[in-house]
Short mmCIF file of C-alpha atoms in Angstrom, two decimals:
data_model
loop_
_atom_site.label_atom_id
_atom_site.label_comp_id
_atom_site.label_asym_id
_atom_site.label_seq_id
_atom_site.Cartn_x
_atom_site.Cartn_y
_atom_site.Cartn_z
CA MET E 171 0.32 21.66 131.17
CA THR E 172 1.91 20.90 127.81
CA VAL E 173 4.84 18.94 126.46
CA PRO E 174 7.93 21.17 126.61
CA ASP E 175 9.38 22.99 123.64
CA LEU E 176 12.54 20.99 123.04
CA HIS E 177 14.30 23.86 121.32
CA THR E 178 14.36 26.45 124.10
CA ARG E 179 17.62 28.08 125.05
CA ASP E 180 18.02 26.28 128.36
CA VAL E 181 16.75 22.79 127.42
CA ARG E 182 18.62 20.42 125.14
CA GLN E 183 17.99 16.88 123.98
CA VAL E 184 20.70 14.43 125.02
CA ARG E 185 21.31 10.70 124.89
CA VAL E 186 23.02 8.57 127.52
CA GLU E 187 25.12 5.88 125.91
CA PRO E 188 25.68 2.96 125.64
CA GLU E 189 22.20 2.38 127.08
CA GLY E 190 20.57 4.65 124.50
CA LEU E 191 18.44 6.58 127.01
CA ASP E 192 16.90 9.84 125.78
CA GLY E 193 16.78 12.86 128.04
CA LEU E 194 16.04 16.57 128.37
CA LEU E 195 18.76 18.54 130.12
CA GLY E 196 18.05 22.09 131.26
CA ILE E 197 20.75 24.21 132.90
CA PRO E 198 19.86 27.82 133.75
CA GLU E 199 22.57 30.39 134.38
CA ARG E 200 24.12 30.17 137.84
CA ALA E 201 22.34 26.91 138.62
CA GLU E 202 22.57 25.90 142.28
CA GLY E 203 22.08 22.15 141.83
CA ILE E 204 20.61 19.65 139.39
CA VAL E 205 17.41 17.65 139.89
CA ILE E 206 17.25 14.27 138.13
CA PHE E 207 13.72 12.94 137.61
CA ALA E 208 12.68 9.34 138.21
CA HIS E 209 9.33 8.89 136.50
CA GLY E 210 6.54 6.57 137.50
CA SER E 211 5.50 3.47 135.59
CA GLY E 212 4.45 4.19 132.04
CA SER E 213 5.87 7.72 132.07
CA GLY E 214 9.06 9.33 130.78
CA ARG E 215 10.89 12.50 129.90
CA LEU E 216 7.83 14.05 128.21
CA SER E 217 5.58 13.70 131.27
CA PRO E 218 3.51 16.93 131.38
CA ARG E 219 3.41 16.93 135.19
CA ASN E 220 7.13 16.42 135.65
CA ASN E 221 7.91 18.98 132.96
CA HIS E 222 5.66 21.44 134.78
CA VAL E 223 7.69 20.84 137.93
CA ALA E 224 10.99 20.98 136.01
CA LEU E 225 10.16 24.34 134.44
CA ALA E 226 9.43 25.83 137.85
CA LEU E 227 12.66 24.41 139.26
CA ARG E 228 14.68 25.96 136.42
CA GLN E 229 12.95 29.30 136.98
CA ALA E 230 14.08 29.03 140.61
CA GLY E 231 17.69 28.47 139.54
CA LEU E 232 17.98 24.68 139.56
CA ALA E 233 19.11 22.57 136.61
CA THR E 234 16.89 19.63 135.62
CA PHE E 235 17.43 16.30 133.88
CA LEU E 236 14.37 14.36 132.69
CA LEU E 237 15.46 10.98 131.38
CA ASP E 238 13.73 7.91 130.00
CA LEU E 239 15.07 5.21 132.33
CA LEU E 240 14.08 2.52 129.82
CA THR E 241 14.40 2.25 126.05
CA ARG E 242 11.26 1.72 123.97
CA GLU E 243 12.15 -1.94 123.56
CA GLU E 244 12.57 -2.35 127.32
CA GLU E 245 9.28 -0.59 128.04
CA ALA E 246 7.49 -3.19 125.92
CA ASP E 247 8.23 -5.72 128.68
CA ARG E 248 5.95 -4.62 131.53
CA HIS E 249 8.19 -6.42 134.02
CA ASN E 250 10.88 -3.81 133.39
CA VAL E 251 8.49 -0.97 134.17
CA PHE E 252 8.13 -2.24 137.74
CA ASP E 253 11.70 -3.50 138.17
CA ILE E 254 12.77 -1.07 140.91
CA PRO E 255 16.40 -2.30 141.15
CA LEU E 256 16.79 -1.89 137.37
CA LEU E 257 15.33 1.63 137.48
CA ALA E 258 17.59 2.49 140.41
CA ARG E 259 20.66 1.35 138.45
CA ARG E 260 19.58 3.50 135.51
CA LEU E 261 19.16 6.46 137.83
CA GLU E 262 22.68 5.87 139.13
CA ARG E 263 23.86 5.77 135.53
CA ALA E 264 22.16 9.10 134.86
CA THR E 265 23.89 10.57 137.90
CA GLU E 266 27.27 9.37 136.65
CA TRP E 267 26.52 10.85 133.24
CA VAL E 268 25.67 14.23 134.74
CA ALA E 269 28.90 14.18 136.75
CA GLY E 270 30.82 13.71 133.51
CA PHE E 271 28.98 16.45 131.61
CA ALA E 272 31.07 19.62 131.66
CA ASP E 273 28.24 22.10 132.20
CA ALA E 274 26.75 20.11 135.08
CA ALA E 275 29.71 18.39 136.74
CA ARG E 276 29.98 20.95 139.55
CA LEU E 277 26.31 20.72 140.51
CA THR E 278 25.12 18.70 143.48
CA PRO E 279 22.49 16.21 142.25
CA GLY E 280 19.06 15.62 143.74
CA TYR E 281 16.31 13.15 142.83
CA PHE E 282 12.63 13.90 142.19
CA GLY E 283 10.69 10.63 142.13
CA ALA E 284 7.04 10.12 141.19
CA SER E 285 5.00 6.99 141.92
CA THR E 286 7.24 3.91 141.50
CA GLY E 287 10.09 6.22 140.51
CA ALA E 288 10.29 7.35 144.13
CA GLY E 289 11.20 3.83 145.17
CA ALA E 290 13.95 3.75 142.55
CA ALA E 291 15.22 7.19 143.63
CA LEU E 292 15.52 6.16 147.27
CA MET E 293 17.10 2.82 146.41
CA ALA E 294 19.74 4.64 144.37
CA ALA E 295 20.23 7.25 147.10
CA ALA E 296 20.89 4.46 149.60
CA ARG E 297 24.04 3.32 147.77
CA PRO E 298 27.16 3.89 149.94
CA GLN E 299 28.85 6.23 147.45
CA SER E 300 25.73 8.13 146.38
CA PRO E 301 26.46 11.86 145.82
CA VAL E 302 22.78 12.80 146.04
CA GLY E 303 22.11 15.83 148.23
CA ALA E 304 18.30 15.66 148.49
CA VAL E 305 15.31 13.53 147.46
CA VAL E 306 11.69 14.57 146.87
CA SER E 307 8.88 12.07 146.33
CA ARG E 308 5.59 13.13 144.68
CA GLY E 309 2.74 10.71 145.28
CA GLY E 310 5.48 8.12 145.49
CA ARG E 311 5.97 4.54 146.58
CA PRO E 312 9.00 4.86 148.86
CA ASP E 313 7.87 1.66 150.53
CA LEU E 314 9.17 -0.20 147.46
CA ALA E 315 12.66 0.55 148.80
CA LEU E 316 11.77 -0.05 152.47
CA PRO E 317 14.78 -2.26 153.37
CA ASP E 318 17.14 0.38 151.90
CA LEU E 319 15.65 3.44 153.59
CA PRO E 320 17.75 3.35 156.79
CA ARG E 321 20.85 3.74 154.60
CA VAL E 322 19.62 6.88 152.80
CA ARG E 323 21.73 9.84 153.93
CA ALA E 324 20.13 12.52 151.74
CA PRO E 325 17.42 14.75 153.28
CA THR E 326 14.12 13.37 152.00
CA LEU E 327 10.77 15.08 151.47
CA LEU E 328 7.69 12.89 150.96
CA ILE E 329 4.65 14.64 149.42
CA VAL E 330 1.26 12.94 149.20
CA GLY E 331 -2.31 14.04 148.60
CA SER E 332 -4.86 13.81 151.40
CA LEU E 333 -7.22 11.88 149.10
CA ASP E 334 -4.58 9.26 148.27
CA HIS E 335 -5.35 7.18 151.35
CA PRO E 336 -3.41 3.92 150.71
CA VAL E 337 -0.31 5.84 149.61
CA ILE E 338 -0.41 8.06 152.70
CA GLU E 339 0.05 5.04 154.94
CA MET E 340 2.84 3.69 152.73
CA ASN E 341 4.61 7.04 153.02
CA ARG E 342 4.18 7.13 156.79
CA LYS E 343 5.86 3.75 157.10
CA ALA E 344 8.65 4.89 154.80
CA CYS E 345 9.10 8.10 156.78
CA ASP E 346 9.45 6.10 159.98
CA ALA E 347 12.12 3.93 158.33
CA LEU E 348 14.22 6.88 157.16
CA THR E 349 17.01 7.93 159.51
CA SER E 350 18.17 10.99 157.55
CA GLU E 351 16.56 14.43 157.75
CA LYS E 352 13.00 13.86 156.59
CA ARG E 353 9.58 15.42 156.26
CA LEU E 354 6.14 14.18 155.23
CA VAL E 355 3.80 16.76 153.67
CA VAL E 356 0.13 15.95 153.08
CA ILE E 357 -1.50 18.33 150.59
CA GLU E 358 -5.17 18.81 151.43
CA GLY E 359 -7.66 18.05 148.70
CA ALA E 360 -5.14 16.40 146.37
CA GLY E 361 -5.40 12.97 144.79
CA HIS E 362 -2.64 10.67 143.59
CA LEU E 363 -1.83 12.69 140.45
CA PHE E 364 -2.37 16.16 142.00
CA GLU E 365 -4.71 17.01 139.11
CA GLU E 366 -6.93 19.27 141.22
CA PRO E 367 -6.55 23.03 140.55
CA GLY E 368 -3.46 24.46 142.18
CA LYS E 369 -2.36 21.25 143.86
CA LEU E 370 0.62 20.51 141.59
CA ASP E 371 1.83 24.05 142.22
CA GLU E 372 1.80 23.29 145.94
CA VAL E 373 4.08 20.35 145.17
CA VAL E 374 6.33 22.71 143.21
CA HIS E 375 6.50 25.11 146.16
CA HIS E 376 7.55 22.44 148.66
CA ALA E 377 9.97 20.72 146.26
CA THR E 378 11.64 23.98 145.25
CA ASP E 379 12.22 25.00 148.87
CA TRP E 380 13.62 21.57 149.72
CA PHE E 381 16.03 21.44 146.80
CA LEU E 382 17.22 25.03 147.17
CA THR E 383 17.89 24.40 150.84
CA HIS E 384 19.89 21.22 150.30
CA LEU E 385 21.43 21.56 146.83
CA SER E 386 22.72 25.11 146.91
CA ASP E 387 26.46 25.72 146.64
CA SER E 388 26.66 26.71 150.30
CA ALA E 389 24.79 23.58 151.39
CA GLY E 390 27.00 21.40 149.21
CA GLN E 391 30.15 22.84 150.78
CA THR E 392 29.03 21.77 154.22
CA ARG E 393 28.46 18.12 153.37
#
């Protein structure tokens, strides 16, 4: 996995103002939805794992938006990195920005959250006016948004590795708290980062199916 080429035809560098958040926006032809990434602590738009997932999603016909939810100055304060309500507000801001971007405005948004970013994604998805059509968590901490989970309306897929024992239990509790369509997938032989051969591609397979099912134009018309 490598850092993406920022000058490819379908990926452009953008900035969300006035916050000054840098992002990578990729919109393939005839995109069927847009997946906004919520990175884990200490990660951002250049995350090799999330870019690996994003590339596969674009190849499947989904637009992607990888955004730094914090500025460099904000990241210097470690409290901000674990401030889930702040990250959720930034994710909401990214969703608003996408809705105002001409090439993406028609696309139903989804969230892909990793680690602590999953908590932020679900907290944002629980807002009463959230337009989010689906959420996927990879090795996430959805328990960080536990009080908000009953209000999440978007279909939610929780993916964990079988070797990530503490996080499995956290995800089980979160799954029980969700009242929307939900599914918990445990990938055998995978650790927290899904670094084992082929395991991240299993994440890609499950995430792609989930997003295509719930973010396609036909799915969006029925909501």
